[in-house]
Amino acid sequence: MKKLMSLMAVVSLFAATTALADEPVQVSNVFSKYKLTIGGYVKLDYVYNSNQQQPSNYFNLVTPDNGGISPKGAAGDSSTMGVEQTRLWFKVDGPGILGGKSTALIEGDFFAVPNVVESSPGFRLRQAYGALDWDNGQLLFGQTWELFGGMLANTVDMRSGEGMGTPWNREPMIKATYNQKFDADNSLSYVGAIVMPQQTGDNSAIMANSGTAGILGTNWSTLGGLGITQAPVNTNVPNFEGQLTFKSKSLGYAPGYLGAMKEFNLMAFGLYGHARYDYTGLGGKIDGEDSYGYGLYAFVPILPSKDIKNRANTASFEAQIYEASNMVWNGGTAAPFTQVGAGQIYGNNVANASAITPMKDLGIAAQLIYYPTQQMGLTVGFTDRIAANRSSDFANVSGANVLSNGNYNKSDSMIYTNIAYDINAAVRVAAEYQNVMTTYGKGGTSTGANTTGVDNIGRFSMYYFF
């Protein structure tokens, strides 16, 4: 009997071993077909605003109040805490292909549901892509950072200056990269992508449904008496985006965004796309406007590292300048467009709704990052997005729902400084001060002095990287 039981135990063990041989590889207690790595960080923010803000804006830098003409925050200050910027990612190292390797990444944070209580954040997809990598290039498909710009403002708020001179966003795309190496230190990178944009911000209709204001500030119900039977819909075609970057290791490495070491970069970047706006009841299709932009970016190690890992007594300077048109989806411009000639789509006059004037903005940004020790980083920077249109390009209309009574953003700027300290490889603490300012102007022949809105922000953050 004992021999029989022993034999049965051996057979069971053999069967289990054979079954496990067909199971996926186990990595970090997670089953995956290929090698799977999990990472991210926990982030707690305490934020003080000199303007009263909605809870969801605890890190979003919204346009400050301008004295009641276009209020974005109620009077008084506010404080809040939140963990929405906590981030989680999964990376897969897959099989080789055509002499290269394959990888995939899924990354998200917890800011999917705005205007909810801080104890109930929702998961939000940020990046999701597959990539095929070779020594001299890459083919990527999925959602990742777009190509318009190279600079991220090294702010603790993680918005990175978007909407204030450093436009940046994640979009679905197909992207190809080719690296031309001149020698061991110098190379030239060619990057091109077909990108599906959100030309008018989250692909929203130009005017919203009854009871709410759309992008142009008009309720759809306003036009109900004009024989218009269907809300306007925008249909976008993909953007074509590109970067040309010269990289050199000969100047050494210095800390960049979040302290990551980086070599000298000099980049030219550009974008072209088109947004169509289709209407029923306005005599057919309105053909929308082109979206375009171009700019330059530079990253310079001014106190280089002795090696790639040592950050003590290292410093970098980076700067960017661009001009953009009709690029509100990534913060490149303050709005998609400004007016439609003598007759506005917004308001009650739609007689000449074919003459849309796109919003054009000039963006500038610069920052200095210095690490006196390996653990401590100091950053000071400035970003600004400036309206490049003539004032006559902006709407000369009145009414509560029309671009805030004809007001427009002449500039959106930010001055910031912060300090971050790594207690160990996992825990970081950081403190930051930001001064956000919006200058407003009146379009057309509207009267009224220029006004300015200012928001002073203090932030303390704690991270746990894993």
Coordinates of C-alpha atoms in Angstrom, one line a residue:
M1 CA 0.0 0.0 0.0
K2 CA 2.8 2.4 0.9
K3 CA 4.6 1.6 -2.4
L4 CA 1.4 2.3 -4.3
M5 CA 0.9 5.7 -2.6
S6 CA 4.6 6.6 -3.2
L7 CA 4.2 5.7 -6.9
M8 CA 1.0 7.8 -7.1
A9 CA 2.8 10.7 -5.5
V10 CA 5.7 10.5 -8.0
V11 CA 3.2 10.3 -10.9
S12 CA 1.3 13.3 -9.6
L13 CA 4.5 15.3 -9.2
F14 CA 5.6 14.4 -12.7
A15 CA 2.2 15.4 -14.2
A16 CA 2.3 18.7 -12.4
T17 CA 5.9 19.4 -13.6
T18 CA 4.9 18.6 -17.1
A19 CA 1.8 20.9 -16.9
L20 CA 3.9 23.7 -15.5
A21 CA 6.4 23.3 -18.4
D22 CA 3.6 24.5 -20.7
E23 CA 2.6 27.4 -18.4
P24 CA 3.8 31.0 -19.0
V25 CA 7.0 32.1 -17.3
Q26 CA 6.4 33.7 -13.9
V27 CA 8.1 37.0 -13.2
S28 CA 7.5 39.2 -10.1
N29 CA 4.6 36.8 -9.2
V30 CA 2.7 37.7 -12.4
F31 CA 2.1 35.2 -15.2
S32 CA 3.0 36.5 -18.7
K33 CA 3.8 34.9 -22.0
Y34 CA 7.0 36.9 -22.1
K35 CA 9.2 38.6 -19.5
L36 CA 7.1 41.2 -17.7
T37 CA 8.4 44.1 -15.6
I38 CA 6.1 46.2 -13.4
G39 CA 7.1 49.7 -12.3
G40 CA 5.8 53.2 -11.4
Y41 CA 5.6 55.4 -8.3
V42 CA 3.2 56.5 -5.6
K43 CA 2.9 60.3 -5.4
L44 CA 1.2 62.3 -2.7
D45 CA 0.7 66.1 -3.3
Y46 CA -0.2 68.8 -0.9
V47 CA -1.0 72.0 -2.9
Y48 CA -1.8 75.6 -1.9
N49 CA -3.4 77.9 -4.5
S50 CA -3.8 81.6 -4.0
N51 CA -7.0 81.2 -6.1
Q52 CA -9.9 78.9 -5.2
Q53 CA -9.7 75.9 -7.5
Q54 CA -11.9 72.8 -8.1
P55 CA -10.5 69.6 -6.5
S56 CA -9.6 68.2 -9.9
N57 CA -7.3 71.2 -10.6
Y58 CA -5.0 70.5 -7.7
F59 CA -2.2 70.1 -10.3
N60 CA -3.8 71.5 -13.5
L61 CA -2.6 75.0 -14.1
V62 CA -5.8 76.6 -15.1
T63 CA -6.0 80.2 -16.4
P64 CA -6.2 82.5 -13.4
D65 CA -9.0 84.9 -12.8
N66 CA -8.7 88.2 -14.6
G67 CA -10.9 90.4 -12.5
G68 CA -14.3 88.9 -13.3
I69 CA -14.2 89.1 -17.1
S70 CA -13.1 85.5 -17.6
P71 CA -13.0 84.0 -14.2
K72 CA -11.4 80.6 -13.9
G73 CA -11.2 80.4 -10.1
A74 CA -13.3 81.8 -7.4
A75 CA -12.1 84.5 -5.0
G76 CA -10.0 83.3 -2.1
D77 CA -7.3 80.7 -1.6
S78 CA -7.5 76.9 -1.4
S79 CA -5.5 73.9 -0.2
T80 CA -5.9 70.2 -1.1
M81 CA -4.2 66.9 -1.1
G82 CA -4.3 64.1 -3.8
V83 CA -2.7 61.0 -5.1
E84 CA -4.0 61.2 -8.7
Q85 CA -0.5 61.5 -10.2
T86 CA 0.5 58.1 -8.9
R87 CA 1.6 56.1 -11.9
L88 CA 1.8 52.4 -12.9
W89 CA 3.4 50.8 -15.9
F90 CA 3.9 47.3 -17.4
K91 CA 6.7 46.6 -19.8
V92 CA 7.1 43.4 -21.9
D93 CA 10.3 42.2 -23.5
G94 CA 9.2 39.9 -26.3
P95 CA 10.8 37.7 -28.9
G96 CA 13.3 38.9 -31.5
I97 CA 12.2 39.9 -35.0
L98 CA 14.2 40.5 -38.2
G99 CA 17.4 40.9 -36.2
G100 CA 15.9 43.2 -33.7
K101 CA 13.9 43.0 -30.5
S102 CA 10.3 43.6 -29.6
T103 CA 8.9 45.4 -26.6
A104 CA 5.5 46.7 -25.3
L105 CA 4.5 49.2 -22.7
I106 CA 1.2 50.1 -21.0
E107 CA 1.3 53.1 -18.6
G108 CA -1.4 54.9 -16.7
D109 CA -2.2 57.3 -13.9
F110 CA -5.2 57.9 -11.7
F111 CA -6.8 61.1 -13.1
A112 CA -9.5 59.6 -15.3
V113 CA -12.5 61.1 -13.5
P114 CA -12.2 64.9 -12.9
N115 CA -14.2 66.7 -10.3
V116 CA -14.6 63.7 -8.0
V117 CA -13.6 63.4 -4.4
E118 CA -9.9 62.9 -3.8
S119 CA -10.5 59.4 -2.3
S120 CA -12.0 58.1 -5.5
P121 CA -9.6 58.6 -8.4
G122 CA -9.9 56.5 -11.6
F123 CA -7.3 54.8 -13.7
R124 CA -6.4 56.7 -17.0
L125 CA -4.4 55.3 -19.9
R126 CA -1.4 57.4 -20.8
Q127 CA 0.8 55.3 -23.0
A128 CA 0.2 51.9 -24.7
Y129 CA 2.4 50.8 -27.6
G130 CA 4.4 48.0 -29.2
A131 CA 7.8 48.7 -30.6
L132 CA 10.3 46.9 -32.8
D133 CA 13.9 48.0 -32.1
W134 CA 17.1 47.7 -34.1
D135 CA 20.6 49.1 -33.6
N136 CA 19.9 52.0 -36.0
G137 CA 16.1 52.5 -35.6
Q138 CA 12.7 51.7 -34.3
L139 CA 9.1 51.2 -35.5
L140 CA 6.5 52.0 -32.9
F141 CA 2.7 51.7 -33.0
G142 CA 0.3 52.7 -30.3
Q143 CA -0.1 55.8 -28.1
T144 CA 2.9 57.7 -26.8
W145 CA 4.4 61.2 -26.7
E146 CA 3.9 63.3 -29.8
L147 CA 6.8 64.9 -31.7
F148 CA 6.0 68.6 -31.4
G149 CA 8.7 69.9 -29.1
G150 CA 11.5 68.4 -27.1
M151 CA 11.3 70.2 -23.8
L152 CA 9.4 69.3 -20.7
A153 CA 9.4 71.8 -17.9
N154 CA 10.9 70.0 -14.9
T155 CA 8.1 70.9 -12.6
V156 CA 6.9 68.9 -9.6
D157 CA 3.3 69.3 -10.8
M158 CA 4.0 66.9 -13.7
R159 CA 2.0 69.0 -16.1
S160 CA 5.4 70.1 -17.4
G161 CA 4.4 73.5 -18.6
E162 CA 1.8 72.3 -21.1
G163 CA -0.2 75.2 -22.3
M164 CA 2.5 77.7 -21.2
G165 CA 5.2 77.4 -23.8
T166 CA 6.0 73.6 -23.7
P167 CA 3.2 71.8 -25.6
W168 CA 3.2 68.1 -25.0
N169 CA 0.7 65.3 -25.3
R170 CA 0.2 61.6 -25.9
E171 CA -1.5 60.6 -29.1
P172 CA -2.2 57.4 -31.1
M173 CA 0.4 57.1 -33.9
I174 CA 2.7 55.1 -36.1
K175 CA 6.2 56.3 -35.6
A176 CA 9.5 55.5 -37.4
T177 CA 13.0 56.4 -36.2
Y178 CA 16.3 56.1 -38.0
N179 CA 19.6 56.8 -36.3
Q180 CA 22.7 57.8 -38.4
K181 CA 25.9 57.4 -36.4
F182 CA 28.9 59.5 -37.5
D183 CA 31.2 58.1 -34.9
A184 CA 31.1 56.8 -31.3
D185 CA 30.0 60.2 -29.9
N186 CA 27.9 61.9 -32.6
S187 CA 24.7 60.9 -34.4
L188 CA 21.7 62.3 -36.3
S189 CA 18.2 61.0 -35.5
Y190 CA 15.4 61.2 -38.1
V191 CA 11.9 60.7 -36.6
G192 CA 8.6 60.8 -38.5
A193 CA 5.0 59.9 -37.4
I194 CA 1.4 59.8 -38.6
V195 CA -0.5 61.0 -35.5
M196 CA -4.2 61.1 -34.8
P197 CA -4.7 64.5 -33.1
Q198 CA -7.5 66.0 -30.9
Q199 CA -7.5 69.2 -32.9
T200 CA -10.2 71.0 -30.9
G201 CA -9.6 69.4 -27.5
D202 CA -10.9 65.9 -26.8
N203 CA -12.6 65.9 -30.3
S204 CA -15.4 68.0 -28.8
A205 CA -18.1 69.5 -31.0
I206 CA -17.6 73.2 -31.8
M207 CA -20.8 73.9 -29.9
A208 CA -22.1 71.6 -27.2
N209 CA -25.5 70.2 -26.6
S210 CA -28.3 72.2 -25.1
G211 CA -27.6 73.6 -21.7
T212 CA -23.8 73.5 -21.8
A213 CA -21.2 75.7 -23.5
G214 CA -19.0 74.3 -26.3
I215 CA -15.5 75.3 -27.4
L216 CA -16.8 78.5 -28.9
G217 CA -18.9 79.3 -25.9
T218 CA -22.3 78.7 -27.5
N219 CA -25.1 76.4 -26.3
W220 CA -26.5 74.4 -29.2
S221 CA -29.9 75.5 -28.2
T222 CA -29.0 79.1 -29.1
L223 CA -29.2 78.2 -32.8
G224 CA -32.4 76.2 -32.5
G225 CA -34.4 79.0 -34.2
L226 CA -32.1 79.2 -37.2
G227 CA -33.2 76.0 -38.9
I228 CA -30.1 74.1 -37.8
T229 CA -31.1 70.6 -37.0
Q230 CA -27.8 68.9 -36.1
A231 CA -24.9 69.9 -33.9
P232 CA -21.6 70.6 -35.7
V233 CA -19.1 67.8 -35.7
N234 CA -15.4 68.0 -36.4
T235 CA -13.7 65.3 -38.4
N236 CA -9.9 65.3 -38.3
V237 CA -7.3 63.9 -40.6
P238 CA -4.0 62.7 -39.1
N239 CA -1.1 65.0 -38.4
F240 CA 2.3 64.5 -40.0
E241 CA 5.0 65.2 -37.4
G242 CA 8.7 65.1 -37.5
Q243 CA 12.0 65.7 -35.6
L244 CA 15.6 66.0 -36.8
T245 CA 18.0 65.8 -33.8
F246 CA 21.8 66.1 -33.6
K247 CA 23.1 64.3 -30.5
S248 CA 26.7 64.4 -29.1
K249 CA 28.3 62.7 -26.2
S250 CA 31.5 64.7 -26.6
L251 CA 30.2 67.4 -24.1
G252 CA 29.3 64.8 -21.5
Y253 CA 26.0 64.2 -19.7
A254 CA 24.0 66.3 -17.4
P255 CA 20.6 65.9 -15.5
G256 CA 17.4 66.6 -17.4
Y257 CA 13.8 65.9 -16.7
L258 CA 13.3 64.3 -13.3
G259 CA 17.1 64.0 -13.0
A260 CA 17.6 61.6 -15.9
M261 CA 21.1 62.0 -17.5
K262 CA 21.2 63.3 -21.1
E263 CA 23.7 64.2 -23.7
F264 CA 23.8 67.4 -25.9
N265 CA 20.7 67.7 -28.2
L266 CA 19.9 70.2 -30.9
M267 CA 16.5 69.5 -32.5
A268 CA 14.3 71.0 -35.2
F269 CA 10.7 69.8 -35.1
G270 CA 7.5 70.4 -37.1
L271 CA 3.9 69.4 -37.6
Y272 CA 1.2 69.7 -40.3
G273 CA -2.5 68.7 -40.1
H274 CA -6.0 69.7 -41.0
A275 CA -9.3 69.9 -39.1
R276 CA -12.6 69.8 -40.9
Y277 CA -15.8 71.1 -39.3
D278 CA -19.0 69.6 -40.8
Y279 CA -22.4 71.3 -40.2
T280 CA -25.9 70.4 -41.2
G281 CA -28.1 73.5 -41.9
L282 CA -25.4 75.9 -42.8
G283 CA -25.3 75.2 -46.5
G284 CA -22.9 72.3 -46.4
K285 CA -19.5 71.6 -45.1
I286 CA -17.1 74.2 -43.6
D287 CA -13.6 73.1 -44.5
G288 CA -12.0 74.0 -41.2
E289 CA -8.4 75.1 -40.9
D290 CA -4.8 73.8 -41.3
S291 CA -2.9 73.0 -38.1
Y292 CA 0.9 73.6 -38.3
G293 CA 3.9 74.4 -36.2
Y294 CA 7.7 74.5 -36.2
G295 CA 10.4 75.1 -33.7
L296 CA 13.9 74.6 -32.3
Y297 CA 15.0 72.9 -29.1
A298 CA 18.4 72.6 -27.4
F299 CA 19.8 70.7 -24.4
V300 CA 23.3 71.7 -23.3
P301 CA 25.4 70.1 -20.4
I302 CA 27.1 73.1 -18.9
L303 CA 28.6 71.2 -16.0
P304 CA 29.0 67.7 -17.3
S305 CA 29.2 64.5 -15.3
K306 CA 32.4 62.6 -15.0
D307 CA 30.4 59.6 -16.0
I308 CA 26.8 58.8 -16.9
K309 CA 25.8 58.0 -13.3
N310 CA 27.4 60.7 -11.2
R311 CA 25.2 63.8 -10.8
A312 CA 27.1 65.7 -8.1
N313 CA 28.1 69.2 -9.3
T314 CA 26.4 68.8 -12.7
A315 CA 24.2 71.3 -14.5
S316 CA 22.2 71.6 -17.7
F317 CA 20.5 74.3 -19.7
E318 CA 17.7 73.7 -22.1
A319 CA 15.5 76.0 -24.2
Q320 CA 12.8 75.9 -26.8
I321 CA 11.0 78.2 -29.2
Y322 CA 8.1 77.5 -31.5
E323 CA 5.3 79.0 -33.5
A324 CA 2.0 77.1 -33.9
S325 CA -1.5 77.5 -35.4
N326 CA -4.7 75.8 -34.4
M327 CA -3.0 73.5 -32.0
V328 CA -5.1 73.7 -28.8
W329 CA -5.2 69.9 -28.2
N330 CA -1.6 69.8 -26.9
G331 CA -1.5 73.3 -25.4
G332 CA 0.4 74.8 -28.4
T333 CA -2.2 77.5 -28.8
A334 CA -4.8 78.9 -26.4
A335 CA -7.8 78.0 -28.6
P336 CA -8.3 76.4 -32.0
F337 CA -9.5 79.6 -33.7
T338 CA -10.6 83.1 -32.9
Q339 CA -13.5 84.2 -35.1
V340 CA -15.3 83.6 -38.4
G341 CA -15.2 87.0 -40.1
A342 CA -18.2 89.3 -39.9
G343 CA -20.5 86.6 -38.8
Q344 CA -19.6 84.4 -35.8
I345 CA -20.5 80.7 -35.5
Y346 CA -20.9 81.5 -31.9
G347 CA -23.7 83.9 -31.0
N348 CA -26.7 84.3 -33.3
N349 CA -25.0 85.4 -36.5
V350 CA -23.9 82.5 -38.8
A351 CA -24.2 84.3 -42.1
N352 CA -20.5 84.2 -42.9
A353 CA -19.4 81.1 -41.1
S354 CA -16.8 80.2 -43.6
A355 CA -14.0 82.6 -42.6
I356 CA -12.5 81.0 -39.6
T357 CA -9.3 82.7 -38.3
P358 CA -7.0 80.1 -36.6
M359 CA -5.3 81.0 -33.3
K360 CA -1.6 81.5 -33.7
D361 CA 0.8 81.4 -30.7
L362 CA 4.5 81.8 -30.1
G363 CA 6.0 79.7 -27.4
I364 CA 9.3 80.2 -25.5
A365 CA 10.7 78.3 -22.6
A366 CA 14.1 77.9 -20.8
Q367 CA 15.3 76.1 -17.6
L368 CA 18.4 75.5 -15.6
I369 CA 18.9 72.3 -13.6
Y370 CA 21.7 71.9 -11.0
Y371 CA 22.6 69.0 -8.8
P372 CA 25.0 70.1 -6.0
T373 CA 25.0 66.5 -4.7
Q374 CA 24.0 63.2 -6.1
Q375 CA 20.7 63.3 -4.2
M376 CA 19.7 66.9 -4.4
G377 CA 18.4 68.7 -7.5
L378 CA 17.5 72.4 -8.0
T379 CA 15.4 73.7 -10.9
V380 CA 14.5 77.2 -12.0
G381 CA 12.6 77.9 -15.2
F382 CA 10.3 80.1 -17.3
T383 CA 7.7 79.3 -19.9
D384 CA 5.4 81.6 -22.0
R385 CA 2.8 81.1 -24.7
I386 CA 2.1 84.4 -26.5
A387 CA -0.7 85.2 -29.0
A388 CA 0.8 85.9 -32.4
N389 CA -2.5 87.1 -34.0
R390 CA -3.3 90.8 -34.5
S391 CA -5.9 92.0 -32.0
S392 CA -8.2 92.6 -35.0
D393 CA -8.2 88.9 -35.6
F394 CA -10.1 88.3 -32.4
A395 CA -13.9 88.4 -32.0
N396 CA -15.5 91.8 -31.7
V397 CA -18.7 90.7 -30.2
S398 CA -20.6 90.9 -26.9
G399 CA -22.6 88.4 -25.0
A400 CA -22.1 86.2 -22.0
N401 CA -21.3 83.1 -24.1
V402 CA -18.9 84.6 -26.6
L403 CA -15.2 84.1 -25.8
S404 CA -15.8 85.8 -22.4
N405 CA -17.1 89.0 -23.9
G406 CA -14.5 89.2 -26.7
N407 CA -11.6 88.7 -24.3
Y408 CA -8.7 86.5 -25.3
N409 CA -5.5 85.3 -23.8
K410 CA -2.6 87.5 -24.9
S411 CA -0.1 85.4 -23.0
D412 CA 0.0 82.5 -20.5
S413 CA 3.3 82.3 -18.6
M414 CA 4.8 80.5 -15.6
I415 CA 7.9 81.1 -13.5
Y416 CA 8.9 78.1 -11.3
T417 CA 11.5 76.9 -9.0
N418 CA 11.8 73.6 -7.0
I419 CA 14.0 71.4 -5.0
A420 CA 14.0 67.6 -4.9
Y421 CA 15.9 65.3 -2.6
D422 CA 16.3 61.5 -2.9
I423 CA 16.3 60.0 0.5
N424 CA 17.2 56.6 -1.0
A425 CA 16.6 54.9 -4.3
A426 CA 12.9 54.6 -3.7
V427 CA 11.8 57.7 -1.7
R428 CA 11.9 61.3 -3.0
V429 CA 10.6 64.5 -1.4
A430 CA 10.1 67.8 -3.4
A431 CA 8.9 71.3 -2.8
E432 CA 7.9 73.8 -5.5
Y433 CA 6.8 77.4 -6.0
Q434 CA 5.0 78.5 -9.2
N435 CA 3.8 81.9 -10.4
V436 CA 1.2 81.5 -13.2
M437 CA 0.1 84.6 -15.0
T438 CA -2.4 85.2 -17.8
T439 CA -2.6 88.5 -19.6
Y440 CA -5.9 89.2 -21.4
G441 CA -6.8 91.6 -24.3
K442 CA -9.9 92.7 -26.1
G443 CA -10.4 91.8 -29.7
G444 CA -11.5 94.0 -32.6
T445 CA -12.7 97.4 -31.5
S446 CA -13.9 96.3 -28.1
T447 CA -13.0 98.7 -25.4
G448 CA -11.6 97.8 -22.0
A449 CA -8.2 97.9 -20.4
N450 CA -6.0 94.8 -20.5
T451 CA -6.3 92.7 -17.4
T452 CA -4.1 90.2 -15.7
G453 CA -4.8 87.1 -13.6
V454 CA -2.2 85.6 -11.3
D455 CA -2.1 82.4 -9.3
N456 CA 0.7 81.6 -6.8
I457 CA 1.1 77.9 -6.1
G458 CA 3.0 76.1 -3.4
R459 CA 3.4 72.3 -3.6
F460 CA 5.0 69.6 -1.4
S461 CA 5.2 66.1 -2.8
M462 CA 6.4 62.7 -1.7
Y463 CA 7.2 59.8 -4.1
Y464 CA 7.9 56.1 -3.7
F465 CA 9.5 54.7 -6.9
F466 CA 9.2 51.0 -7.5

